[in-house]
């Protein structure tokens, strides 16, 4: 987390002297992001039955995103964004029960305020889905399957234009992927770079 914050500060400082168009946050963009992921899973009801996990796991995550910004007022930016992520060593286990998220995608709306022409503070909210492998070993052998965990996510961050086309951002997200009475909470700290078309 400290490394992510330090990297964002360095990127923002390096961009201070660069001339940037006021329109950088208006139009389509695509980018990549990396960061820290923390999953906390309770006792989910999966395709192979209820799995007693009640544990958490930290992991490295990375992925790509695409979106569209529209300036609806001189300092107000609204937009939509979709993303895809995978994580490394993110399986959450307890004993002989394992939930291993394979990949995640999300769709969300963003609303931001331009502090100046280069700095956007924003919030987001939307839908998130995580596809996971599940495994449980018992007296009768090992059961394996796949399942979808979906729910809502919220978050916010700061995005800084480095040039007329490139921006960097740091963001926090919280996701609730549990069903009725289930626990699947996800926290993310992300550092991203975007190219604006």
PDB file of C-alpha atoms in Angstrom:
ATOM      1  CA  UNK A   1       0.000   0.000   0.000  1.00  0.00           C
ATOM      2  CA  UNK A   2       2.811   2.437   0.870  1.00  0.00           C
ATOM      3  CA  UNK A   3       4.552   1.682  -2.418  1.00  0.00           C
ATOM      4  CA  UNK A   4       1.339   2.453  -4.338  1.00  0.00           C
ATOM      5  CA  UNK A   5       0.943   5.806  -2.598  1.00  0.00           C
ATOM      6  CA  UNK A   6       4.611   6.680  -3.125  1.00  0.00           C
ATOM      7  CA  UNK A   7       4.395   5.819  -6.835  1.00  0.00           C
ATOM      8  CA  UNK A   8       1.302   8.000  -7.269  1.00  0.00           C
ATOM      9  CA  UNK A   9       3.008  10.941  -5.538  1.00  0.00           C
ATOM     10  CA  UNK A  10       6.087  10.608  -7.767  1.00  0.00           C
ATOM     11  CA  UNK A  11       3.965  10.485 -10.928  1.00  0.00           C
ATOM     12  CA  UNK A  12       1.977  13.536  -9.876  1.00  0.00           C
ATOM     13  CA  UNK A  13       5.116  15.496  -9.000  1.00  0.00           C
ATOM     14  CA  UNK A  14       6.761  14.615 -12.313  1.00  0.00           C
ATOM     15  CA  UNK A  15       3.762  15.975 -14.199  1.00  0.00           C
ATOM     16  CA  UNK A  16       3.647  19.378 -12.487  1.00  0.00           C
ATOM     17  CA  UNK A  17       5.563  21.247 -15.209  1.00  0.00           C
ATOM     18  CA  UNK A  18       3.870  19.564 -18.179  1.00  0.00           C
ATOM     19  CA  UNK A  19       1.293  21.498 -20.241  1.00  0.00           C
ATOM     20  CA  UNK A  20      -2.010  19.616 -20.321  1.00  0.00           C
ATOM     21  CA  UNK A  21      -5.205  20.229 -22.239  1.00  0.00           C
ATOM     22  CA  UNK A  22      -8.367  20.881 -20.265  1.00  0.00           C
ATOM     23  CA  UNK A  23     -10.085  18.194 -22.377  1.00  0.00           C
ATOM     24  CA  UNK A  24      -8.009  15.230 -21.164  1.00  0.00           C
ATOM     25  CA  UNK A  25     -10.941  14.007 -19.023  1.00  0.00           C
ATOM     26  CA  UNK A  26     -13.484  14.146 -21.852  1.00  0.00           C
ATOM     27  CA  UNK A  27     -13.800  11.155 -24.177  1.00  0.00           C
ATOM     28  CA  UNK A  28     -12.798   7.475 -24.415  1.00  0.00           C
ATOM     29  CA  UNK A  29      -9.806   5.926 -22.645  1.00  0.00           C
ATOM     30  CA  UNK A  30      -8.144   2.585 -21.933  1.00  0.00           C
ATOM     31  CA  UNK A  31      -5.574   1.555 -19.387  1.00  0.00           C
ATOM     32  CA  UNK A  32      -3.947  -0.964 -17.084  1.00  0.00           C
ATOM     33  CA  UNK A  33      -3.745  -1.234 -13.309  1.00  0.00           C
ATOM     34  CA  UNK A  34      -1.989  -3.222 -10.585  1.00  0.00           C
ATOM     35  CA  UNK A  35      -2.426  -3.370  -6.847  1.00  0.00           C
ATOM     36  CA  UNK A  36      -3.282  -5.175  -3.639  1.00  0.00           C
ATOM     37  CA  UNK A  37      -6.369  -7.349  -3.159  1.00  0.00           C
ATOM     38  CA  UNK A  38      -7.814  -8.645   0.140  1.00  0.00           C
ATOM     39  CA  UNK A  39     -10.593 -11.266   0.049  1.00  0.00           C
ATOM     40  CA  UNK A  40     -12.518 -12.341   3.160  1.00  0.00           C
ATOM     41  CA  UNK A  41     -14.802 -15.333   2.620  1.00  0.00           C
ATOM     42  CA  UNK A  42     -17.220 -16.905   5.095  1.00  0.00           C
ATOM     43  CA  UNK A  43     -19.251 -20.009   4.278  1.00  0.00           C
ATOM     44  CA  UNK A  44     -20.442 -19.617   0.658  1.00  0.00           C
ATOM     45  CA  UNK A  45     -23.057 -21.840  -0.931  1.00  0.00           C
ATOM     46  CA  UNK A  46     -21.397 -23.121  -4.125  1.00  0.00           C
ATOM     47  CA  UNK A  47     -22.158 -25.568  -6.944  1.00  0.00           C
ATOM     48  CA  UNK A  48     -20.604 -28.376  -4.871  1.00  0.00           C
ATOM     49  CA  UNK A  49     -22.350 -27.385  -1.632  1.00  0.00           C
ATOM     50  CA  UNK A  50     -21.636 -25.128   1.303  1.00  0.00           C
ATOM     51  CA  UNK A  51     -17.888 -24.618   1.835  1.00  0.00           C
ATOM     52  CA  UNK A  52     -16.688 -23.641   5.294  1.00  0.00           C
ATOM     53  CA  UNK A  53     -13.842 -21.196   4.615  1.00  0.00           C
ATOM     54  CA  UNK A  54     -14.096 -18.381   7.180  1.00  0.00           C
ATOM     55  CA  UNK A  55     -10.683 -17.054   6.242  1.00  0.00           C
ATOM     56  CA  UNK A  56      -9.024 -14.254   4.255  1.00  0.00           C
ATOM     57  CA  UNK A  57      -6.153 -13.837   1.820  1.00  0.00           C
ATOM     58  CA  UNK A  58      -4.024 -10.981   0.484  1.00  0.00           C
ATOM     59  CA  UNK A  59      -2.785 -11.070  -3.101  1.00  0.00           C
ATOM     60  CA  UNK A  60      -1.329  -9.098  -6.004  1.00  0.00           C
ATOM     61  CA  UNK A  61      -3.841  -8.159  -8.711  1.00  0.00           C
ATOM     62  CA  UNK A  62      -3.576  -6.702 -12.195  1.00  0.00           C
ATOM     63  CA  UNK A  63      -5.791  -6.018 -15.147  1.00  0.00           C
ATOM     64  CA  UNK A  64      -7.098  -3.676 -17.826  1.00  0.00           C
ATOM     65  CA  UNK A  65      -9.986  -1.220 -18.149  1.00  0.00           C
ATOM     66  CA  UNK A  66     -11.803   0.855 -20.757  1.00  0.00           C
ATOM     67  CA  UNK A  67     -14.155   3.757 -20.228  1.00  0.00           C
ATOM     68  CA  UNK A  68     -15.680   7.004 -21.378  1.00  0.00           C
ATOM     69  CA  UNK A  69     -15.670  10.399 -19.637  1.00  0.00           C
ATOM     70  CA  UNK A  70     -17.991  13.307 -20.377  1.00  0.00           C
ATOM     71  CA  UNK A  71     -17.614  16.800 -18.935  1.00  0.00           C
ATOM     72  CA  UNK A  72     -21.165  17.867 -18.097  1.00  0.00           C
ATOM     73  CA  UNK A  73     -19.964  21.131 -16.515  1.00  0.00           C
ATOM     74  CA  UNK A  74     -16.605  22.971 -16.385  1.00  0.00           C
ATOM     75  CA  UNK A  75     -15.527  20.993 -13.291  1.00  0.00           C
ATOM     76  CA  UNK A  76     -17.884  17.976 -13.289  1.00  0.00           C
ATOM     77  CA  UNK A  77     -17.058  14.730 -15.105  1.00  0.00           C
ATOM     78  CA  UNK A  78     -19.400  11.737 -15.427  1.00  0.00           C
ATOM     79  CA  UNK A  79     -18.452   8.436 -16.997  1.00  0.00           C
ATOM     80  CA  UNK A  80     -18.761   4.678 -17.324  1.00  0.00           C
ATOM     81  CA  UNK A  81     -16.012   2.071 -17.051  1.00  0.00           C
ATOM     82  CA  UNK A  82     -15.537  -1.657 -17.456  1.00  0.00           C
ATOM     83  CA  UNK A  83     -12.603  -3.689 -16.191  1.00  0.00           C
ATOM     84  CA  UNK A  84     -11.070  -7.171 -16.118  1.00  0.00           C
ATOM     85  CA  UNK A  85      -8.621  -8.461 -13.480  1.00  0.00           C
ATOM     86  CA  UNK A  86      -6.733 -11.557 -12.420  1.00  0.00           C
ATOM     87  CA  UNK A  87      -4.829 -12.087  -9.182  1.00  0.00           C
ATOM     88  CA  UNK A  88      -1.821 -14.193  -8.170  1.00  0.00           C
ATOM     89  CA  UNK A  89      -1.849 -16.596  -5.189  1.00  0.00           C
ATOM     90  CA  UNK A  90      -5.336 -15.485  -4.186  1.00  0.00           C
ATOM     91  CA  UNK A  91      -6.856 -18.826  -3.146  1.00  0.00           C
ATOM     92  CA  UNK A  92      -8.657 -18.624   0.196  1.00  0.00           C
ATOM     93  CA  UNK A  93      -8.538 -21.894   2.119  1.00  0.00           C
ATOM     94  CA  UNK A  94      -9.285 -23.514   5.440  1.00  0.00           C
ATOM     95  CA  UNK A  95      -8.343 -27.120   5.973  1.00  0.00           C
ATOM     96  CA  UNK A  96      -9.457 -29.067   2.889  1.00  0.00           C
ATOM     97  CA  UNK A  97     -11.819 -26.376   1.561  1.00  0.00           C
ATOM     98  CA  UNK A  98     -10.615 -23.907  -1.100  1.00  0.00           C
ATOM     99  CA  UNK A  99     -12.147 -21.003  -3.033  1.00  0.00           C
ATOM    100  CA  UNK A 100      -9.743 -19.812  -5.745  1.00  0.00           C
ATOM    101  CA  UNK A 101     -10.925 -16.715  -7.700  1.00  0.00           C
ATOM    102  CA  UNK A 102      -9.944 -17.154 -11.361  1.00  0.00           C
ATOM    103  CA  UNK A 103     -10.840 -13.746 -12.788  1.00  0.00           C
ATOM    104  CA  UNK A 104     -13.055 -10.745 -12.087  1.00  0.00           C
ATOM    105  CA  UNK A 105     -14.889  -8.254 -14.266  1.00  0.00           C
ATOM    106  CA  UNK A 106     -16.771  -5.107 -13.286  1.00  0.00           C
ATOM    107  CA  UNK A 107     -18.934  -2.360 -14.785  1.00  0.00           C
ATOM    108  CA  UNK A 108     -19.380   0.919 -12.943  1.00  0.00           C
ATOM    109  CA  UNK A 109     -20.354   4.566 -13.193  1.00  0.00           C
ATOM    110  CA  UNK A 110     -17.948   7.314 -12.160  1.00  0.00           C
ATOM    111  CA  UNK A 111     -18.597  10.875 -11.007  1.00  0.00           C
ATOM    112  CA  UNK A 112     -15.716  13.283 -10.557  1.00  0.00           C
ATOM    113  CA  UNK A 113     -14.792  16.845  -9.700  1.00  0.00           C
ATOM    114  CA  UNK A 114     -11.884  18.665 -11.394  1.00  0.00           C
ATOM    115  CA  UNK A 115      -9.837  20.349  -8.684  1.00  0.00           C
ATOM    116  CA  UNK A 116      -7.812  21.905 -11.516  1.00  0.00           C
ATOM    117  CA  UNK A 117      -7.365  21.079 -15.227  1.00  0.00           C
ATOM    118  CA  UNK A 118      -5.133  18.101 -14.412  1.00  0.00           C
ATOM    119  CA  UNK A 119      -6.551  16.664 -11.164  1.00  0.00           C
ATOM    120  CA  UNK A 120      -9.790  14.699 -10.900  1.00  0.00           C
ATOM    121  CA  UNK A 121     -11.242  13.443  -7.609  1.00  0.00           C
ATOM    122  CA  UNK A 122     -13.903  10.798  -8.232  1.00  0.00           C
ATOM    123  CA  UNK A 123     -16.228   8.208  -6.735  1.00  0.00           C
ATOM    124  CA  UNK A 124     -17.540   5.073  -8.407  1.00  0.00           C
ATOM    125  CA  UNK A 125     -20.225   2.458  -7.934  1.00  0.00           C
ATOM    126  CA  UNK A 126     -21.364  -0.559  -9.919  1.00  0.00           C
ATOM    127  CA  UNK A 127     -21.539  -4.317 -10.462  1.00  0.00           C
ATOM    128  CA  UNK A 128     -18.721  -6.847  -9.949  1.00  0.00           C
ATOM    129  CA  UNK A 129     -18.494 -10.561 -10.756  1.00  0.00           C
ATOM    130  CA  UNK A 130     -15.784 -13.023  -9.743  1.00  0.00           C
ATOM    131  CA  UNK A 131     -15.496 -16.469 -11.339  1.00  0.00           C
ATOM    132  CA  UNK A 132     -13.878 -18.940  -8.930  1.00  0.00           C
ATOM    133  CA  UNK A 133     -12.748 -22.561  -8.745  1.00  0.00           C
ATOM    134  CA  UNK A 134     -14.025 -24.346  -5.641  1.00  0.00           C
ATOM    135  CA  UNK A 135     -12.736 -27.540  -4.039  1.00  0.00           C
ATOM    136  CA  UNK A 136     -13.681 -29.535  -0.966  1.00  0.00           C
ATOM    137  CA  UNK A 137     -12.083 -32.781   0.243  1.00  0.00           C
ATOM    138  CA  UNK A 138     -13.936 -35.103   2.587  1.00  0.00           C
ATOM    139  CA  UNK A 139     -14.266 -38.788   3.532  1.00  0.00           C
ATOM    140  CA  UNK A 140     -15.829 -39.564   0.150  1.00  0.00           C
ATOM    141  CA  UNK A 141     -13.088 -37.881  -1.893  1.00  0.00           C
ATOM    142  CA  UNK A 142     -12.582 -34.480  -3.484  1.00  0.00           C
ATOM    143  CA  UNK A 143     -15.357 -32.453  -5.064  1.00  0.00           C
ATOM    144  CA  UNK A 144     -14.404 -29.784  -7.624  1.00  0.00           C
ATOM    145  CA  UNK A 145     -16.408 -27.152  -9.413  1.00  0.00           C
ATOM    146  CA  UNK A 146     -16.711 -23.536 -10.510  1.00  0.00           C
ATOM    147  CA  UNK A 147     -18.992 -20.792  -9.280  1.00  0.00           C
ATOM    148  CA  UNK A 148     -19.851 -17.149  -9.847  1.00  0.00           C
ATOM    149  CA  UNK A 149     -19.813 -14.664  -6.987  1.00  0.00           C
ATOM    150  CA  UNK A 150     -21.394 -11.359  -7.867  1.00  0.00           C
ATOM    151  CA  UNK A 151     -22.511  -8.207  -6.131  1.00  0.00           C
ATOM    152  CA  UNK A 152     -21.869  -4.487  -5.898  1.00  0.00           C
ATOM    153  CA  UNK A 153     -18.777  -2.357  -5.492  1.00  0.00           C
ATOM    154  CA  UNK A 154     -18.045   1.224  -4.444  1.00  0.00           C
ATOM    155  CA  UNK A 155     -14.856   3.234  -4.330  1.00  0.00           C
ATOM    156  CA  UNK A 156     -13.040   6.421  -5.074  1.00  0.00           C
ATOM    157  CA  UNK A 157      -9.722   7.857  -6.072  1.00  0.00           C
ATOM    158  CA  UNK A 158      -7.614  10.612  -7.538  1.00  0.00           C
ATOM    159  CA  UNK A 159      -6.573  10.799 -11.198  1.00  0.00           C
ATOM    160  CA  UNK A 160      -3.853  13.115 -12.477  1.00  0.00           C
ATOM    161  CA  UNK A 161      -3.190  14.026 -16.119  1.00  0.00           C
ATOM    162  CA  UNK A 162       0.506  13.584 -16.909  1.00  0.00           C
ATOM    163  CA  UNK A 163       0.254  14.685 -20.563  1.00  0.00           C
ATOM    164  CA  UNK A 164      -2.534  15.498 -23.046  1.00  0.00           C
ATOM    165  CA  UNK A 165      -3.083  11.751 -23.507  1.00  0.00           C
ATOM    166  CA  UNK A 166      -1.818   9.950 -20.393  1.00  0.00           C
ATOM    167  CA  UNK A 167      -3.127   9.991 -16.826  1.00  0.00           C
ATOM    168  CA  UNK A 168      -2.257   8.099 -13.634  1.00  0.00           C
ATOM    169  CA  UNK A 169      -4.580   7.269 -10.767  1.00  0.00           C
ATOM    170  CA  UNK A 170      -4.688   5.730  -7.322  1.00  0.00           C
ATOM    171  CA  UNK A 171      -7.929   4.189  -6.107  1.00  0.00           C
ATOM    172  CA  UNK A 172      -9.579   2.229  -3.299  1.00  0.00           C
ATOM    173  CA  UNK A 173     -12.547  -0.128  -3.856  1.00  0.00           C
ATOM    174  CA  UNK A 174     -14.789  -2.202  -1.626  1.00  0.00           C
ATOM    175  CA  UNK A 175     -16.899  -5.042  -3.071  1.00  0.00           C
ATOM    176  CA  UNK A 176     -19.603  -7.197  -1.497  1.00  0.00           C
ATOM    177  CA  UNK A 177     -19.793 -10.456  -3.480  1.00  0.00           C
ATOM    178  CA  UNK A 178     -21.741 -12.480  -0.902  1.00  0.00           C
ATOM    179  CA  UNK A 179     -25.273 -13.708  -1.381  1.00  0.00           C
ATOM    180  CA  UNK A 180     -28.023 -13.897   1.206  1.00  0.00           C
ATOM    181  CA  UNK A 181     -26.380 -14.435   4.577  1.00  0.00           C
ATOM    182  CA  UNK A 182     -22.979 -15.140   2.995  1.00  0.00           C
ATOM    183  CA  UNK A 183     -19.707 -13.276   3.414  1.00  0.00           C
ATOM    184  CA  UNK A 184     -17.419 -12.463   0.508  1.00  0.00           C
ATOM    185  CA  UNK A 185     -15.868  -9.042   1.088  1.00  0.00           C
ATOM    186  CA  UNK A 186     -13.151  -7.629  -1.144  1.00  0.00           C
ATOM    187  CA  UNK A 187     -10.879  -4.628  -0.585  1.00  0.00           C
ATOM    188  CA  UNK A 188      -8.563  -3.280  -3.292  1.00  0.00           C
ATOM    189  CA  UNK A 189      -5.897  -0.588  -3.520  1.00  0.00           C
ATOM    190  CA  UNK A 190      -5.038   0.073  -7.170  1.00  0.00           C
ATOM    191  CA  UNK A 191      -2.557   2.128  -9.159  1.00  0.00           C
ATOM    192  CA  UNK A 192      -3.476   2.670 -12.815  1.00  0.00           C
ATOM    193  CA  UNK A 193      -2.295   4.392 -15.985  1.00  0.00           C
ATOM    194  CA  UNK A 194      -4.698   5.354 -18.797  1.00  0.00           C
ATOM    195  CA  UNK A 195      -4.364   6.528 -22.396  1.00  0.00           C
ATOM    196  CA  UNK A 196      -7.040   9.013 -23.514  1.00  0.00           C
ATOM    197  CA  UNK A 197      -8.046   8.894 -27.202  1.00  0.00           C
TER     198      UNK A 197
END
